């Protein structure tokens, strides 16, 4: 079955860059339908969609406007994974970060989620 | 941004009894393709969310048939026909009509009485 395995640091210092990776098993990051997403959850803001990447004859990326300029999402086909970078972090970026898949079958819904990475921004 | 509002915030339930959660959106989730882009998730304590219902009323793979989704436009309901102890957690609705800018409701905590 499809699984998403997240990796990345749990503690990041203010002003530094947060980097997270989501390794895919049982599916392909370059599948022709659907997308690969990053979402975060915090007590103050609830769930917040951050970014997505998908392949449809070429790679396409989208970002939440509230963090535009600070986010970068990339797919690595050689390792079958995708990653998220969030730069210039502040304590407000403290949250649980999830990667998730959306397909054309469960259109508009995330059917597979990673295990979550708790990220704390603190010096 | 489409705002999703859930009620109630908390729902104490008795095992074997039915339960119902409401979700309302600030804009219609009915697409021109005739589908409602509304999903329901359950987040059990310490776990990632798991998809229960997609497109308003379709059960996701492996989801027991005691879970059902209904509604259209801006008003939706998740029903559990007979609550079991393993159903405790926080339930969320999420709109997908504005993909990728999806938004979630604030959650409904289901607990056993």
Coordinates of N, CA and C in Angstrom, one line a residue, chain A:
Chain A
X1 N 0.8 -1.2 0.0 CA 0.0 0.0 0.0 C 0.9 1.3 0.0
X2 N 0.3 2.4 -0.3 CA 1.0 3.6 -0.4 C 1.3 4.1 1.0
X3 N 2.6 4.5 1.2 CA 3.0 5.1 2.5 C 3.9 6.3 2.2
X4 N 3.8 7.3 3.1 CA 4.6 8.5 3.1 C 5.4 8.5 4.4
X5 N 6.7 8.6 4.2 CA 7.6 8.6 5.4 C 8.3 10.0 5.5
X6 N 8.0 10.7 6.5 CA 8.6 12.1 6.6 C 9.9 12.0 7.4
X7 N 10.8 13.0 7.1 CA 12.0 13.1 7.8 C 12.4 14.6 7.9
X8 N 13.1 15.0 8.9 CA 13.5 16.4 9.1 C 13.7 16.7 10.6
X9 N 14.3 17.8 10.9 CA 14.6 18.2 12.3 C 13.3 18.6 13.0
X10 N 13.4 18.4 14.3 CA 12.3 18.8 15.2 C 12.5 20.1 15.8
X11 N 13.7 20.6 15.7 CA 14.0 21.9 16.3 C 14.8 22.8 15.3
X12 N 14.3 24.0 15.1 CA 14.9 24.9 14.2 C 15.1 26.3 14.9
X13 N 16.2 26.9 14.7 CA 16.4 28.2 15.3 C 15.7 29.3 14.5
X14 N 15.3 30.4 15.2 CA 14.7 31.5 14.4 C 15.6 32.1 13.4
X15 N 15.1 32.4 12.3 CA 15.7 33.0 11.1 C 16.4 31.9 10.2
X16 N 16.4 30.7 10.7 CA 17.0 29.6 9.9 C 16.0 29.0 8.9
X17 N 16.4 28.1 8.1 CA 15.6 27.4 7.1 C 15.2 26.0 7.6
X18 N 13.8 25.8 7.5 CA 13.3 24.5 7.9 C 13.3 23.6 6.6
X19 N 13.8 22.4 6.7 CA 13.8 21.5 5.5 C 13.2 20.2 5.9
X20 N 12.1 19.7 5.2 CA 11.5 18.5 5.4 C 11.4 17.7 4.1
X21 N 11.4 16.3 4.3 CA 11.4 15.4 3.2 C 10.3 14.4 3.4
X22 N 9.6 14.0 2.3 CA 8.6 13.0 2.3 C 8.9 12.0 1.3
X23 N 9.3 10.8 1.8 CA 9.6 9.7 0.9 C 8.4 8.8 0.6
X24 N 8.2 8.5 -0.7 CA 7.0 7.8 -1.1 C 7.3 6.4 -1.4
X25 N 6.5 5.5 -0.9 CA 6.5 4.1 -1.3 C 5.2 3.6 -1.8
X26 N 5.2 2.8 -2.8 CA 3.9 2.3 -3.3 C 3.3 3.2 -4.4
X27 N 3.9 4.3 -4.7 CA 3.4 5.2 -5.7 C 4.6 6.0 -6.3
X28 N 4.3 6.8 -7.3 CA 5.4 7.5 -7.9 C 5.2 9.0 -7.8
X29 N 6.2 9.8 -7.4 CA 6.1 11.2 -7.3 C 5.7 11.8 -8.6
X30 N 6.1 11.2 -9.7 CA 5.8 11.7 -11.1 C 4.5 11.1 -11.7
X31 N 3.6 10.6 -10.8 CA 2.3 10.1 -11.3 C 1.7 11.1 -12.2
X32 N 0.9 10.7 -13.2 CA 0.3 11.7 -14.1 C -1.0 12.3 -13.6
X33 N -1.5 11.9 -12.5 CA -2.7 12.5 -12.0 C -2.5 12.7 -10.5
X34 N -3.1 13.8 -9.9 CA -3.0 14.0 -8.5 C -1.9 14.9 -8.2
X35 N -1.6 15.1 -6.9 CA -0.6 16.0 -6.5 C 0.0 15.6 -5.1
X36 N 1.1 16.2 -4.8 CA 1.8 15.9 -3.5 C 1.9 17.2 -2.7
X37 N 1.5 17.2 -1.5 CA 1.2 18.4 -0.7 C 1.9 18.4 0.6
X38 N 2.1 19.7 1.1 CA 2.5 19.9 2.5 C 1.4 20.7 3.2
X39 N 1.1 20.3 4.4 CA 0.1 20.9 5.3 C 0.6 21.0 6.7
X40 N 0.3 22.0 7.4 CA 0.7 22.1 8.8 C -0.5 22.3 9.7
X41 N -0.3 22.0 11.0 CA -1.4 22.0 12.0 C -0.8 22.7 13.2
X42 N -1.5 23.7 13.7 CA -1.0 24.3 15.0 C -2.3 24.6 15.8
X43 N -2.2 24.7 17.1 CA -3.3 25.0 17.9 C -3.9 26.4 17.6
X44 N -3.1 27.4 17.2 CA -3.6 28.7 17.0 C -4.3 28.9 15.6
X45 N -3.8 28.1 14.6 CA -4.3 28.3 13.2 C -5.0 27.1 12.6
X46 N -5.0 26.0 13.4 CA -5.6 24.8 12.8 C -4.8 24.2 11.7
X47 N -5.5 23.6 10.7 CA -4.8 23.1 9.5 C -4.6 24.2 8.5
X48 N -3.4 24.2 7.9 CA -3.1 25.2 6.9 C -2.4 24.6 5.7
X49 N -3.0 24.6 4.5 CA -2.3 24.0 3.4 C -1.2 25.0 3.0
X50 N 0.0 24.4 2.7 CA 1.2 25.2 2.4 C 1.6 25.2 0.9
X51 N 1.7 24.0 0.3 CA 2.3 23.9 -1.0 C 2.0 22.6 -1.7
X52 N 2.0 22.5 -3.0 CA 1.8 21.3 -3.7 C 2.8 21.2 -4.9
X53 N 3.1 20.0 -5.4 CA 3.8 19.8 -6.6 C 3.1 18.7 -7.4
X54 N 3.1 18.7 -8.7 CA 2.6 17.6 -9.5 C 3.2 17.7 -10.9
X55 N 3.1 16.5 -11.5 CA 3.7 16.4 -12.9 C 2.6 16.1 -13.9
X56 N 2.5 17.0 -14.9 CA 1.6 16.8 -16.0 C 2.3 17.3 -17.2
X57 N 3.1 16.6 -17.8 CA 3.9 16.9 -19.0 C 5.1 17.8 -18.5
X58 N 4.9 18.5 -17.4 CA 6.0 19.3 -16.8 C 5.6 19.5 -15.3
X59 N 6.6 19.8 -14.5 CA 6.4 20.0 -13.1 C 5.7 21.4 -12.9
X60 N 4.7 21.4 -11.9 CA 4.0 22.6 -11.6 C 4.0 22.7 -10.0
X61 N 4.3 23.8 -9.5 CA 4.2 24.1 -8.1 C 3.3 25.2 -7.7
X62 N 2.6 25.1 -6.5 CA 1.7 26.1 -6.0 C 2.0 26.3 -4.6
X63 N 1.8 27.5 -4.1 CA 2.1 27.9 -2.7 C 1.0 28.7 -2.1
X64 N 0.8 28.6 -0.8 CA -0.2 29.5 -0.1 C 0.3 30.9 -0.2
X65 N -0.6 31.8 -0.5 CA -0.2 33.2 -0.6 C 0.4 33.8 0.6
X66 N -0.1 33.3 1.8 CA 0.3 33.9 3.1 C 1.8 33.7 3.4
X67 N 2.4 32.7 2.7 CA 3.8 32.4 3.0 C 4.7 32.5 1.7
X68 N 4.0 33.1 0.7 CA 4.7 33.1 -0.6 C 6.1 33.9 -0.5
X69 N 7.1 33.3 -1.1 CA 8.4 33.9 -1.0 C 9.3 33.2 0.0
X70 N 8.6 32.5 0.9 CA 9.4 31.8 2.0 C 9.4 30.3 1.7
X71 N 8.5 29.8 0.9 CA 8.3 28.4 0.7 C 8.9 27.9 -0.7
X72 N 9.5 26.7 -0.6 CA 10.0 26.1 -1.9 C 9.6 24.6 -1.7
X73 N 8.9 24.1 -2.8 CA 8.7 22.6 -2.8 C 9.4 22.1 -4.0
X74 N 9.9 20.9 -3.9 CA 10.7 20.2 -5.0 C 10.4 18.7 -5.0
X75 N 10.4 18.1 -6.2 CA 10.3 16.7 -6.3 C 11.6 16.1 -6.8
X76 N 12.0 15.0 -6.2 CA 13.2 14.3 -6.6 C 12.8 12.9 -7.1
X77 N 12.8 12.8 -8.5 CA 12.3 11.6 -9.1 C 13.3 10.4 -8.8
X78 N 14.6 10.7 -8.7 CA 15.6 9.6 -8.5 C 15.4 9.0 -7.1
X79 N 14.9 9.7 -6.1 CA 14.7 9.1 -4.8 C 13.2 8.9 -4.5
X80 N 12.3 9.3 -5.5 CA 10.9 9.2 -5.3 C 10.4 9.8 -4.0
X81 N 10.7 11.1 -3.9 CA 10.3 11.9 -2.7 C 10.1 13.3 -3.1
X82 N 9.5 14.1 -2.2 CA 9.4 15.5 -2.4 C 9.7 16.2 -1.1
X83 N 10.1 17.5 -1.2 CA 10.6 18.2 0.0 C 10.0 19.6 0.1
X84 N 10.1 20.1 1.3 CA 9.6 21.5 1.5 C 10.7 22.2 2.3
X85 N 10.9 23.4 1.8 CA 11.8 24.4 2.6 C 11.0 25.6 2.9
X86 N 11.2 26.0 4.2 CA 10.6 27.2 4.7 C 11.7 28.1 5.3
X87 N 11.9 29.2 4.7 CA 13.1 30.0 5.2 C 12.6 31.1 6.1
X88 N 13.6 31.6 6.8 CA 13.4 32.7 7.8 C 12.3 32.4 8.8
X89 N 12.4 31.2 9.4 CA 11.4 30.8 10.3 C 11.3 31.7 11.6
X90 N 10.1 31.7 12.2 CA 9.9 32.4 13.4 C 9.1 31.5 14.3
X91 N 8.9 31.8 15.6 CA 8.1 30.9 16.5 C 6.7 30.7 16.0
X92 N 6.2 31.6 15.1 CA 4.8 31.3 14.6 C 4.8 30.2 13.6
X93 N 6.0 29.7 13.2 CA 6.0 28.5 12.3 C 6.1 27.2 13.0
X94 N 6.0 27.3 14.3 CA 6.0 26.1 15.2 C 4.7 25.4 14.9
X95 N 4.7 24.1 14.5 CA 3.5 23.3 14.1 C 3.9 21.9 13.8
X96 N 2.9 21.1 13.6 CA 3.1 19.7 13.1 C 3.0 19.8 11.6
X97 N 4.0 19.4 10.9 CA 4.0 19.4 9.4 C 3.7 18.0 8.9
X98 N 2.7 18.0 7.9 CA 2.3 16.8 7.2 C 2.6 16.8 5.7
X99 N 3.0 15.7 5.1 CA 2.9 15.6 3.7 C 1.7 14.8 3.4
X100 N 1.1 15.0 2.2 CA -0.2 14.2 1.9 C -0.4 14.2 0.4
X101 N -1.1 13.1 0.0 CA -1.4 12.9 -1.5 C -2.8 13.3 -1.8
X102 N -3.0 13.9 -2.9 CA -4.4 14.0 -3.5 C -4.4 13.4 -4.8
X103 N -5.4 12.6 -5.1 CA -5.5 12.0 -6.4 C -6.8 12.4 -7.1
X104 N -7.0 12.0 -8.4 CA -8.2 12.4 -9.1 C -9.3 11.5 -8.7
X105 N -9.0 10.4 -8.0 CA -10.1 9.5 -7.5 C -10.8 10.1 -6.3
X106 N -10.0 10.5 -5.3 CA -10.6 11.2 -4.2 C -10.5 12.7 -4.4
X107 N -10.9 13.1 -5.5 CA -10.7 14.5 -6.0 C -11.1 15.5 -4.9
X108 N -10.1 16.4 -4.6 CA -10.3 17.4 -3.6 C -10.1 17.0 -2.2
X109 N -9.6 15.8 -2.0 CA -9.4 15.2 -0.6 C -8.0 14.6 -0.6
X110 N -7.4 14.6 0.6 CA -6.1 14.0 0.8 C -6.3 12.6 1.3
X111 N -5.9 11.6 0.5 CA -6.2 10.2 0.9 C -5.1 9.5 1.7
X112 N -3.9 10.0 1.5 CA -2.7 9.4 2.2 C -2.0 10.5 2.9
X113 N -1.6 10.3 4.2 CA -0.9 11.3 5.0 C 0.4 10.7 5.5
X114 N 1.4 11.5 5.6 CA 2.6 11.1 6.4 C 2.3 11.1 7.9
X115 N 3.3 10.7 8.6 CA 3.2 10.5 10.1 C 3.2 11.8 10.8
X116 N 3.6 12.9 10.2 CA 3.7 14.2 10.8 C 5.1 14.4 11.4
X117 N 5.6 15.6 11.4 CA 6.8 16.0 12.0 C 6.5 17.2 12.9
X118 N 6.8 17.1 14.2 CA 6.6 18.2 15.1 C 7.8 19.1 15.0
X119 N 7.6 20.4 14.6 CA 8.7 21.3 14.4 C 8.5 22.4 15.4
X120 N 9.5 22.7 16.2 CA 9.5 23.8 17.1 C 10.6 24.8 16.7
X121 N 10.2 26.0 16.6 CA 11.1 27.1 16.3 C 11.5 27.8 17.6
X122 N 12.7 27.7 18.0 CA 13.2 28.2 19.3 C 14.7 28.3 19.3
X123 N 15.2 29.3 20.0 CA 16.7 29.5 20.1 C 17.2 28.6 21.3

